[in-house]
Amino acid sequence: DPAGRSGRWRVELGDGHTLTADAVVVAAPAPVAARLLRPEAPAAAGELDAVDYASMALITMAFRRSDLPAEPPGSGFLVPPVDGRGIKAATFSANKWSWTAAQDPGLFVLRTSVGRHGEDEWLRRDDAELAALSRRDLAEAVGLTAVPVDTVVTRWEGGLPQYPVGHLERVARVHRDLAERPGLTVCGAAYAGVGVPACIADGRRAADLTLRTARPAGEGE
């Protein structure tokens, strides 16, 4: 909350300590950001409450290249919902990112993703089932029938913000509300894109805005 008339911000930490800052950038998922912003920016918080999320699981598998009659080409593929398959995408990491192949040239690493918005039943399956359905779908899609030498399943509960029609307008309303509170802004995957480049760009936007609008310590005191 604002610390008196100085234009600075007071942040109360979970351990009871308090920080005073020229500016605050809330880089958190939309539900958390909404809770933090509600006392000072209820309109922005209300907009963020409406951002929905999907859960997903990543199934990473490593294959011996010597076990592959032919390595899958390209960087991967997407699976449309109408196909009715368990996986929604596959990324051939060894092809897409050379550093993964360089770590062990004898291995071909890939990953699949499972879980769409409103389809959480897939994620109630155990790790072995998710790995098995991934291998089945890979076999049908690209003919990959080899047995992986290692498999790791990573689950992200509520990890993917959804961008329905009207999302950009919602984000614009959030930014307009926060613009009335200099030194307070937000950034993250909930606003302009979930990929790493999009998150970096949004972080830079928030940093530039903060440098332009935050009131330095001592000014106005």
Short mmCIF file of N, CA and C in Angstrom, two decimals, residues 43-194:
data_model
loop_
_atom_site.label_atom_id
_atom_site.label_comp_id
_atom_site.label_asym_id
_atom_site.label_seq_id
_atom_site.Cartn_x
_atom_site.Cartn_y
_atom_site.Cartn_z
N ALA A 43 -10.30 -2.59 -9.28
CA ALA A 43 -10.78 -2.81 -10.65
C ALA A 43 -9.82 -3.73 -11.41
N ALA A 44 -8.53 -3.47 -11.29
CA ALA A 44 -7.54 -4.34 -11.94
C ALA A 44 -7.61 -5.74 -11.37
N ALA A 45 -7.79 -5.84 -10.05
CA ALA A 45 -7.88 -7.15 -9.41
C ALA A 45 -9.08 -7.93 -9.94
N GLY A 46 -10.20 -7.24 -10.13
CA GLY A 46 -11.38 -7.90 -10.66
C GLY A 46 -11.16 -8.46 -12.05
N GLU A 47 -10.45 -7.70 -12.87
CA GLU A 47 -10.14 -8.19 -14.22
C GLU A 47 -9.25 -9.42 -14.16
N LEU A 48 -8.27 -9.41 -13.28
CA LEU A 48 -7.34 -10.53 -13.18
C LEU A 48 -8.01 -11.77 -12.60
N ASP A 49 -9.01 -11.56 -11.75
CA ASP A 49 -9.77 -12.70 -11.22
C ASP A 49 -10.43 -13.50 -12.35
N ALA A 50 -10.71 -12.84 -13.45
CA ALA A 50 -11.43 -13.48 -14.55
C ALA A 50 -10.51 -14.25 -15.50
N VAL A 51 -9.19 -14.16 -15.31
CA VAL A 51 -8.26 -14.88 -16.17
C VAL A 51 -8.26 -16.35 -15.77
N ASP A 52 -8.60 -17.21 -16.71
CA ASP A 52 -8.68 -18.65 -16.43
C ASP A 52 -7.35 -19.32 -16.76
N TYR A 53 -7.13 -20.48 -16.16
CA TYR A 53 -5.88 -21.21 -16.36
C TYR A 53 -6.16 -22.67 -16.69
N ALA A 54 -5.23 -23.28 -17.40
CA ALA A 54 -5.28 -24.71 -17.67
C ALA A 54 -4.06 -25.38 -17.05
N SER A 55 -4.21 -26.64 -16.69
CA SER A 55 -3.10 -27.42 -16.16
C SER A 55 -2.53 -28.29 -17.27
N MET A 56 -1.29 -28.71 -17.10
CA MET A 56 -0.66 -29.54 -18.13
C MET A 56 0.42 -30.40 -17.50
N ALA A 57 0.87 -31.37 -18.27
CA ALA A 57 2.01 -32.20 -17.88
C ALA A 57 2.95 -32.30 -19.07
N LEU A 58 4.23 -32.26 -18.80
CA LEU A 58 5.26 -32.46 -19.81
C LEU A 58 5.88 -33.84 -19.59
N ILE A 59 5.96 -34.62 -20.66
CA ILE A 59 6.57 -35.94 -20.59
C ILE A 59 7.85 -35.89 -21.42
N THR A 60 8.98 -35.88 -20.75
CA THR A 60 10.27 -35.80 -21.42
C THR A 60 10.87 -37.20 -21.52
N MET A 61 11.27 -37.57 -22.73
CA MET A 61 11.81 -38.91 -22.97
C MET A 61 13.14 -38.83 -23.71
N ALA A 62 14.05 -39.71 -23.34
CA ALA A 62 15.35 -39.80 -24.01
C ALA A 62 15.47 -41.17 -24.67
N PHE A 63 15.81 -41.17 -25.96
CA PHE A 63 15.97 -42.40 -26.73
C PHE A 63 17.42 -42.52 -27.20
N ARG A 64 17.91 -43.75 -27.26
CA ARG A 64 19.21 -43.96 -27.90
C ARG A 64 19.03 -43.76 -29.41
N ARG A 65 19.89 -42.94 -29.98
CA ARG A 65 19.79 -42.72 -31.42
C ARG A 65 19.96 -44.03 -32.19
N SER A 66 20.76 -44.93 -31.63
CA SER A 66 20.99 -46.21 -32.30
C SER A 66 19.73 -47.08 -32.34
N ASP A 67 18.73 -46.76 -31.49
CA ASP A 67 17.48 -47.51 -31.49
C ASP A 67 16.45 -46.94 -32.46
N LEU A 68 16.77 -45.81 -33.08
CA LEU A 68 15.81 -45.15 -33.97
C LEU A 68 16.14 -45.47 -35.42
N PRO A 69 15.25 -46.16 -36.14
CA PRO A 69 15.50 -46.40 -37.57
C PRO A 69 15.68 -45.09 -38.33
N ALA A 70 14.90 -44.08 -37.93
CA ALA A 70 15.02 -42.73 -38.51
C ALA A 70 14.58 -41.74 -37.45
N GLU A 71 15.35 -40.67 -37.30
CA GLU A 71 15.00 -39.67 -36.30
C GLU A 71 13.84 -38.82 -36.81
N PRO A 72 12.91 -38.47 -35.93
CA PRO A 72 11.79 -37.62 -36.35
C PRO A 72 12.31 -36.30 -36.92
N PRO A 73 11.77 -35.86 -38.04
CA PRO A 73 12.24 -34.61 -38.64
C PRO A 73 11.58 -33.39 -38.01
N GLY A 74 12.18 -32.24 -38.24
CA GLY A 74 11.59 -30.99 -37.79
C GLY A 74 11.74 -30.76 -36.30
N SER A 75 11.03 -29.76 -35.81
CA SER A 75 11.14 -29.39 -34.40
C SER A 75 9.98 -29.92 -33.56
N GLY A 76 8.99 -30.56 -34.22
CA GLY A 76 7.86 -31.11 -33.48
C GLY A 76 6.56 -30.87 -34.21
N PHE A 77 5.44 -31.02 -33.50
CA PHE A 77 4.14 -30.82 -34.13
C PHE A 77 3.10 -30.50 -33.07
N LEU A 78 2.00 -29.90 -33.52
CA LEU A 78 0.85 -29.61 -32.67
C LEU A 78 -0.29 -30.55 -33.05
N VAL A 79 -1.13 -30.85 -32.07
CA VAL A 79 -2.26 -31.74 -32.30
C VAL A 79 -3.56 -30.98 -32.03
N PRO A 80 -4.42 -30.79 -33.02
CA PRO A 80 -5.68 -30.08 -32.79
C PRO A 80 -6.63 -30.91 -31.93
N PRO A 81 -7.48 -30.26 -31.15
CA PRO A 81 -8.41 -31.00 -30.28
C PRO A 81 -9.29 -31.99 -31.04
N VAL A 82 -9.64 -31.67 -32.29
CA VAL A 82 -10.55 -32.55 -33.03
C VAL A 82 -9.95 -33.92 -33.31
N ASP A 83 -8.62 -34.05 -33.17
CA ASP A 83 -7.99 -35.35 -33.40
C ASP A 83 -8.28 -36.33 -32.27
N GLY A 84 -8.64 -35.80 -31.10
CA GLY A 84 -9.00 -36.68 -29.99
C GLY A 84 -7.85 -37.45 -29.38
N ARG A 85 -6.63 -37.01 -29.57
CA ARG A 85 -5.47 -37.71 -29.01
C ARG A 85 -5.17 -37.23 -27.60
N GLY A 86 -4.34 -38.01 -26.91
CA GLY A 86 -3.98 -37.63 -25.55
C GLY A 86 -3.00 -36.47 -25.51
N ILE A 87 -2.00 -36.49 -26.40
CA ILE A 87 -1.02 -35.40 -26.39
C ILE A 87 -1.56 -34.23 -27.21
N LYS A 88 -1.14 -33.04 -26.84
CA LYS A 88 -1.55 -31.87 -27.61
C LYS A 88 -0.39 -31.29 -28.41
N ALA A 89 0.83 -31.75 -28.13
CA ALA A 89 1.99 -31.27 -28.87
C ALA A 89 3.18 -32.17 -28.58
N ALA A 90 4.14 -32.14 -29.48
CA ALA A 90 5.42 -32.81 -29.26
C ALA A 90 6.53 -31.87 -29.71
N THR A 91 7.57 -31.80 -28.92
CA THR A 91 8.74 -30.98 -29.26
C THR A 91 9.95 -31.90 -29.36
N PHE A 92 10.59 -31.91 -30.51
CA PHE A 92 11.80 -32.70 -30.68
C PHE A 92 12.98 -31.85 -30.23
N SER A 93 13.22 -31.90 -28.94
CA SER A 93 14.20 -31.00 -28.32
C SER A 93 15.58 -31.14 -28.95
N ALA A 94 15.96 -32.36 -29.30
CA ALA A 94 17.29 -32.58 -29.87
C ALA A 94 17.45 -31.86 -31.21
N ASN A 95 16.34 -31.66 -31.93
CA ASN A 95 16.40 -30.93 -33.19
C ASN A 95 16.23 -29.43 -32.99
N LYS A 96 15.40 -29.07 -32.02
CA LYS A 96 15.06 -27.66 -31.84
C LYS A 96 16.15 -26.88 -31.13
N TRP A 97 16.79 -27.50 -30.15
CA TRP A 97 17.82 -26.82 -29.36
C TRP A 97 19.10 -27.65 -29.40
N SER A 98 20.10 -27.16 -30.08
CA SER A 98 21.33 -27.93 -30.29
C SER A 98 22.03 -28.26 -28.98
N TRP A 99 21.86 -27.42 -27.96
CA TRP A 99 22.57 -27.69 -26.71
C TRP A 99 22.08 -28.97 -26.04
N THR A 100 20.81 -29.36 -26.28
CA THR A 100 20.34 -30.61 -25.69
C THR A 100 21.04 -31.80 -26.34
N ALA A 101 21.25 -31.72 -27.65
CA ALA A 101 21.94 -32.80 -28.34
C ALA A 101 23.41 -32.84 -27.95
N ALA A 102 24.00 -31.67 -27.71
CA ALA A 102 25.43 -31.61 -27.38
C ALA A 102 25.72 -32.24 -26.02
N GLN A 103 24.74 -32.25 -25.13
CA GLN A 103 24.97 -32.82 -23.80
C GLN A 103 25.25 -34.31 -23.86
N ASP A 104 24.61 -35.00 -24.78
CA ASP A 104 24.88 -36.43 -24.99
C ASP A 104 24.51 -36.74 -26.43
N PRO A 105 25.48 -36.70 -27.34
CA PRO A 105 25.19 -36.91 -28.77
C PRO A 105 24.53 -38.25 -29.08
N GLY A 106 24.65 -39.21 -28.17
CA GLY A 106 24.06 -40.52 -28.41
C GLY A 106 22.58 -40.60 -28.10
N LEU A 107 22.02 -39.54 -27.53
CA LEU A 107 20.61 -39.55 -27.15
C LEU A 107 19.79 -38.58 -27.99
N PHE A 108 18.56 -38.97 -28.25
CA PHE A 108 17.59 -38.10 -28.91
C PHE A 108 16.51 -37.79 -27.87
N VAL A 109 16.42 -36.52 -27.49
CA VAL A 109 15.49 -36.11 -26.43
C VAL A 109 14.29 -35.40 -27.05
N LEU A 110 13.12 -35.75 -26.57
CA LEU A 110 11.89 -35.08 -27.00
C LEU A 110 10.96 -34.96 -25.80
N ARG A 111 9.92 -34.17 -25.99
CA ARG A 111 8.92 -34.08 -24.94
C ARG A 111 7.54 -33.93 -25.57
N THR A 112 6.56 -34.45 -24.88
CA THR A 112 5.17 -34.24 -25.27
C THR A 112 4.47 -33.46 -24.17
N SER A 113 3.35 -32.86 -24.50
CA SER A 113 2.55 -32.16 -23.50
C SER A 113 1.13 -32.69 -23.53
N VAL A 114 0.56 -32.80 -22.34
CA VAL A 114 -0.79 -33.34 -22.16
C VAL A 114 -1.57 -32.37 -21.29
N GLY A 115 -2.84 -32.17 -21.65
CA GLY A 115 -3.69 -31.32 -20.82
C GLY A 115 -4.13 -30.07 -21.54
N ARG A 116 -5.41 -29.99 -21.83
CA ARG A 116 -6.00 -28.80 -22.43
C ARG A 116 -6.96 -28.16 -21.43
N HIS A 117 -7.34 -26.94 -21.73
CA HIS A 117 -8.31 -26.26 -20.88
C HIS A 117 -9.61 -27.06 -20.82
N GLY A 118 -10.05 -27.36 -19.61
CA GLY A 118 -11.28 -28.11 -19.44
C GLY A 118 -11.14 -29.60 -19.60
N GLU A 119 -9.90 -30.11 -19.75
CA GLU A 119 -9.69 -31.54 -19.92
C GLU A 119 -8.74 -32.07 -18.84
N ASP A 120 -9.03 -31.75 -17.61
CA ASP A 120 -8.15 -32.14 -16.51
C ASP A 120 -8.15 -33.64 -16.25
N GLU A 121 -9.12 -34.36 -16.85
CA GLU A 121 -9.17 -35.81 -16.58
C GLU A 121 -7.90 -36.51 -17.06
N TRP A 122 -7.27 -35.98 -18.11
CA TRP A 122 -6.01 -36.58 -18.57
C TRP A 122 -4.96 -36.52 -17.46
N LEU A 123 -4.97 -35.44 -16.70
CA LEU A 123 -3.92 -35.23 -15.71
C LEU A 123 -4.16 -36.02 -14.43
N ARG A 124 -5.30 -36.67 -14.33
CA ARG A 124 -5.54 -37.53 -13.17
C ARG A 124 -4.89 -38.90 -13.35
N ARG A 125 -4.34 -39.14 -14.52
CA ARG A 125 -3.63 -40.40 -14.75
C ARG A 125 -2.24 -40.33 -14.13
N ASP A 126 -1.70 -41.50 -13.77
CA ASP A 126 -0.38 -41.49 -13.14
C ASP A 126 0.70 -41.31 -14.21
N ASP A 127 1.94 -41.15 -13.75
CA ASP A 127 3.04 -40.85 -14.67
C ASP A 127 3.22 -41.95 -15.71
N ALA A 128 3.10 -43.20 -15.29
CA ALA A 128 3.30 -44.31 -16.23
C ALA A 128 2.25 -44.27 -17.34
N GLU A 129 1.01 -43.95 -17.00
CA GLU A 129 -0.05 -43.87 -18.01
C GLU A 129 0.21 -42.73 -18.99
N LEU A 130 0.65 -41.58 -18.47
CA LEU A 130 0.93 -40.44 -19.35
C LEU A 130 2.08 -40.78 -20.31
N ALA A 131 3.09 -41.47 -19.81
CA ALA A 131 4.21 -41.86 -20.67
C ALA A 131 3.74 -42.85 -21.74
N ALA A 132 2.87 -43.78 -21.35
CA ALA A 132 2.39 -44.79 -22.30
C ALA A 132 1.54 -44.17 -23.40
N LEU A 133 0.64 -43.25 -23.03
CA LEU A 133 -0.20 -42.64 -24.07
C LEU A 133 0.63 -41.73 -24.97
N SER A 134 1.69 -41.13 -24.43
CA SER A 134 2.58 -40.32 -25.26
C SER A 134 3.29 -41.18 -26.29
N ARG A 135 3.78 -42.34 -25.86
CA ARG A 135 4.47 -43.24 -26.79
C ARG A 135 3.51 -43.77 -27.85
N ARG A 136 2.27 -44.04 -27.45
CA ARG A 136 1.27 -44.51 -28.42
C ARG A 136 1.00 -43.45 -29.48
N ASP A 137 0.79 -42.22 -29.04
CA ASP A 137 0.49 -41.15 -30.00
C ASP A 137 1.70 -40.83 -30.87
N LEU A 138 2.90 -40.91 -30.32
CA LEU A 138 4.10 -40.68 -31.12
C LEU A 138 4.26 -41.76 -32.18
N ALA A 139 3.95 -42.99 -31.82
CA ALA A 139 4.07 -44.09 -32.78
C ALA A 139 3.12 -43.87 -33.95
N GLU A 140 1.89 -43.42 -33.65
CA GLU A 140 0.92 -43.21 -34.71
C GLU A 140 1.23 -41.97 -35.54
N ALA A 141 1.83 -40.97 -34.91
CA ALA A 141 2.08 -39.70 -35.62
C ALA A 141 3.34 -39.74 -36.46
N VAL A 142 4.44 -40.27 -35.91
CA VAL A 142 5.72 -40.20 -36.63
C VAL A 142 6.42 -41.56 -36.70
N GLY A 143 5.74 -42.63 -36.30
CA GLY A 143 6.32 -43.95 -36.40
C GLY A 143 7.40 -44.26 -35.38
N LEU A 144 7.43 -43.52 -34.28
CA LEU A 144 8.45 -43.73 -33.25
C LEU A 144 8.00 -44.85 -32.31
N THR A 145 8.66 -46.00 -32.40
CA THR A 145 8.27 -47.15 -31.59
C THR A 145 9.36 -47.61 -30.63
N ALA A 146 10.50 -46.93 -30.62
CA ALA A 146 11.60 -47.32 -29.74
C ALA A 146 11.20 -47.11 -28.28
N VAL A 147 11.92 -47.80 -27.39
CA VAL A 147 11.68 -47.68 -25.96
C VAL A 147 12.64 -46.65 -25.38
N PRO A 148 12.16 -45.65 -24.67
CA PRO A 148 13.07 -44.64 -24.11
C PRO A 148 13.93 -45.22 -23.00
N VAL A 149 15.13 -44.67 -22.86
CA VAL A 149 16.02 -45.10 -21.78
C VAL A 149 15.70 -44.36 -20.49
N ASP A 150 15.00 -43.25 -20.60
CA ASP A 150 14.60 -42.51 -19.40
C ASP A 150 13.38 -41.65 -19.72
N THR A 151 12.52 -41.49 -18.73
CA THR A 151 11.31 -40.68 -18.88
C THR A 151 11.09 -39.88 -17.61
N VAL A 152 10.79 -38.59 -17.77
CA VAL A 152 10.48 -37.73 -16.63
C VAL A 152 9.17 -37.01 -16.91
N VAL A 153 8.24 -37.08 -15.97
CA VAL A 153 6.95 -36.40 -16.10
C VAL A 153 6.93 -35.21 -15.14
N THR A 154 6.66 -34.03 -15.68
CA THR A 154 6.60 -32.80 -14.89
C THR A 154 5.20 -32.22 -15.01
N ARG A 155 4.56 -31.98 -13.89
CA ARG A 155 3.18 -31.49 -13.90
C ARG A 155 3.14 -30.01 -13.49
N TRP A 156 2.31 -29.24 -14.21
CA TRP A 156 2.13 -27.82 -13.94
C TRP A 156 0.64 -27.58 -13.69
N GLU A 157 0.29 -27.50 -12.41
CA GLU A 157 -1.11 -27.25 -12.06
C GLU A 157 -1.43 -25.77 -12.26
N GLY A 158 -2.43 -25.49 -13.08
CA GLY A 158 -2.80 -24.10 -13.33
C GLY A 158 -1.66 -23.29 -13.90
N GLY A 159 -0.92 -23.87 -14.83
CA GLY A 159 0.28 -23.21 -15.34
C GLY A 159 0.12 -22.42 -16.62
N LEU A 160 -1.02 -22.59 -17.32
CA LEU A 160 -1.18 -21.95 -18.63
C LEU A 160 -2.36 -20.99 -18.63
N PRO A 161 -2.11 -19.68 -18.61
CA PRO A 161 -3.21 -18.72 -18.71
C PRO A 161 -3.89 -18.84 -20.07
N GLN A 162 -5.20 -18.63 -20.07
CA GLN A 162 -5.98 -18.74 -21.30
C GLN A 162 -6.29 -17.35 -21.85
N TYR A 163 -6.29 -17.25 -23.18
CA TYR A 163 -6.50 -15.96 -23.84
C TYR A 163 -7.74 -16.02 -24.74
N PRO A 164 -8.93 -15.93 -24.17
CA PRO A 164 -10.14 -15.97 -24.99
C PRO A 164 -10.34 -14.65 -25.72
N VAL A 165 -11.36 -14.60 -26.57
CA VAL A 165 -11.70 -13.36 -27.25
C VAL A 165 -11.98 -12.29 -26.19
N GLY A 166 -11.36 -11.13 -26.34
CA GLY A 166 -11.53 -10.06 -25.37
C GLY A 166 -10.40 -9.97 -24.36
N HIS A 167 -9.44 -10.90 -24.44
CA HIS A 167 -8.35 -10.88 -23.46
C HIS A 167 -7.51 -9.61 -23.55
N LEU A 168 -7.19 -9.18 -24.77
CA LEU A 168 -6.37 -7.98 -24.92
C LEU A 168 -7.07 -6.75 -24.34
N GLU A 169 -8.38 -6.69 -24.51
CA GLU A 169 -9.13 -5.58 -23.92
C GLU A 169 -9.08 -5.64 -22.40
N ARG A 170 -9.15 -6.85 -21.84
CA ARG A 170 -9.04 -6.99 -20.39
C ARG A 170 -7.68 -6.52 -19.90
N VAL A 171 -6.63 -6.90 -20.60
CA VAL A 171 -5.28 -6.48 -20.22
C VAL A 171 -5.16 -4.96 -20.30
N ALA A 172 -5.74 -4.36 -21.33
CA ALA A 172 -5.70 -2.90 -21.46
C ALA A 172 -6.39 -2.23 -20.28
N ARG A 173 -7.50 -2.80 -19.82
CA ARG A 173 -8.20 -2.22 -18.66
C ARG A 173 -7.35 -2.34 -17.40
N VAL A 174 -6.64 -3.44 -17.25
CA VAL A 174 -5.74 -3.60 -16.10
C VAL A 174 -4.68 -2.51 -16.12
N HIS A 175 -4.05 -2.32 -17.27
CA HIS A 175 -2.98 -1.32 -17.37
C HIS A 175 -3.52 0.10 -17.15
N ARG A 176 -4.72 0.38 -17.64
CA ARG A 176 -5.29 1.71 -17.44
C ARG A 176 -5.55 1.97 -15.96
N ASP A 177 -6.06 0.97 -15.26
CA ASP A 177 -6.33 1.15 -13.84
C ASP A 177 -5.03 1.37 -13.07
N LEU A 178 -4.01 0.60 -13.39
CA LEU A 178 -2.75 0.73 -12.67
C LEU A 178 -2.01 2.02 -13.03
N ALA A 179 -2.29 2.57 -14.22
CA ALA A 179 -1.64 3.82 -14.62
C ALA A 179 -2.01 4.96 -13.69
N GLU A 180 -3.13 4.83 -12.98
CA GLU A 180 -3.54 5.85 -12.02
C GLU A 180 -2.78 5.73 -10.71
N ARG A 181 -1.92 4.73 -10.62
CA ARG A 181 -1.14 4.49 -9.40
C ARG A 181 0.33 4.40 -9.79
N PRO A 182 0.99 5.53 -10.02
CA PRO A 182 2.39 5.52 -10.48
C PRO A 182 3.28 4.69 -9.57
N GLY A 183 4.12 3.89 -10.21
CA GLY A 183 5.02 3.04 -9.44
C GLY A 183 4.48 1.66 -9.18
N LEU A 184 3.28 1.36 -9.69
CA LEU A 184 2.69 0.04 -9.50
C LEU A 184 2.32 -0.52 -10.87
N THR A 185 2.87 -1.69 -11.21
CA THR A 185 2.53 -2.31 -12.49
C THR A 185 2.65 -3.82 -12.37
N VAL A 186 2.31 -4.51 -13.45
CA VAL A 186 2.30 -5.97 -13.47
C VAL A 186 3.01 -6.47 -14.71
N CYS A 187 3.43 -7.71 -14.68
CA CYS A 187 3.96 -8.36 -15.87
C CYS A 187 3.91 -9.87 -15.66
N GLY A 188 4.06 -10.60 -16.77
CA GLY A 188 4.06 -12.05 -16.67
C GLY A 188 3.30 -12.71 -17.80
N ALA A 189 3.11 -14.01 -17.68
CA ALA A 189 2.50 -14.79 -18.75
C ALA A 189 1.01 -14.53 -18.91
N ALA A 190 0.37 -13.92 -17.92
CA ALA A 190 -1.08 -13.72 -17.98
C ALA A 190 -1.49 -12.59 -18.92
N TYR A 191 -0.53 -11.85 -19.48
CA TYR A 191 -0.89 -10.62 -20.18
C TYR A 191 -0.69 -10.69 -21.70
N ALA A 192 0.53 -10.93 -22.15
CA ALA A 192 0.81 -10.79 -23.58
C ALA A 192 1.40 -12.03 -24.22
N GLY A 193 1.37 -13.16 -23.53
CA GLY A 193 1.90 -14.38 -24.12
C GLY A 193 2.58 -15.25 -23.09
N VAL A 194 2.50 -16.57 -23.31
CA VAL A 194 3.01 -17.51 -22.31
C VAL A 194 4.44 -17.95 -22.60
#
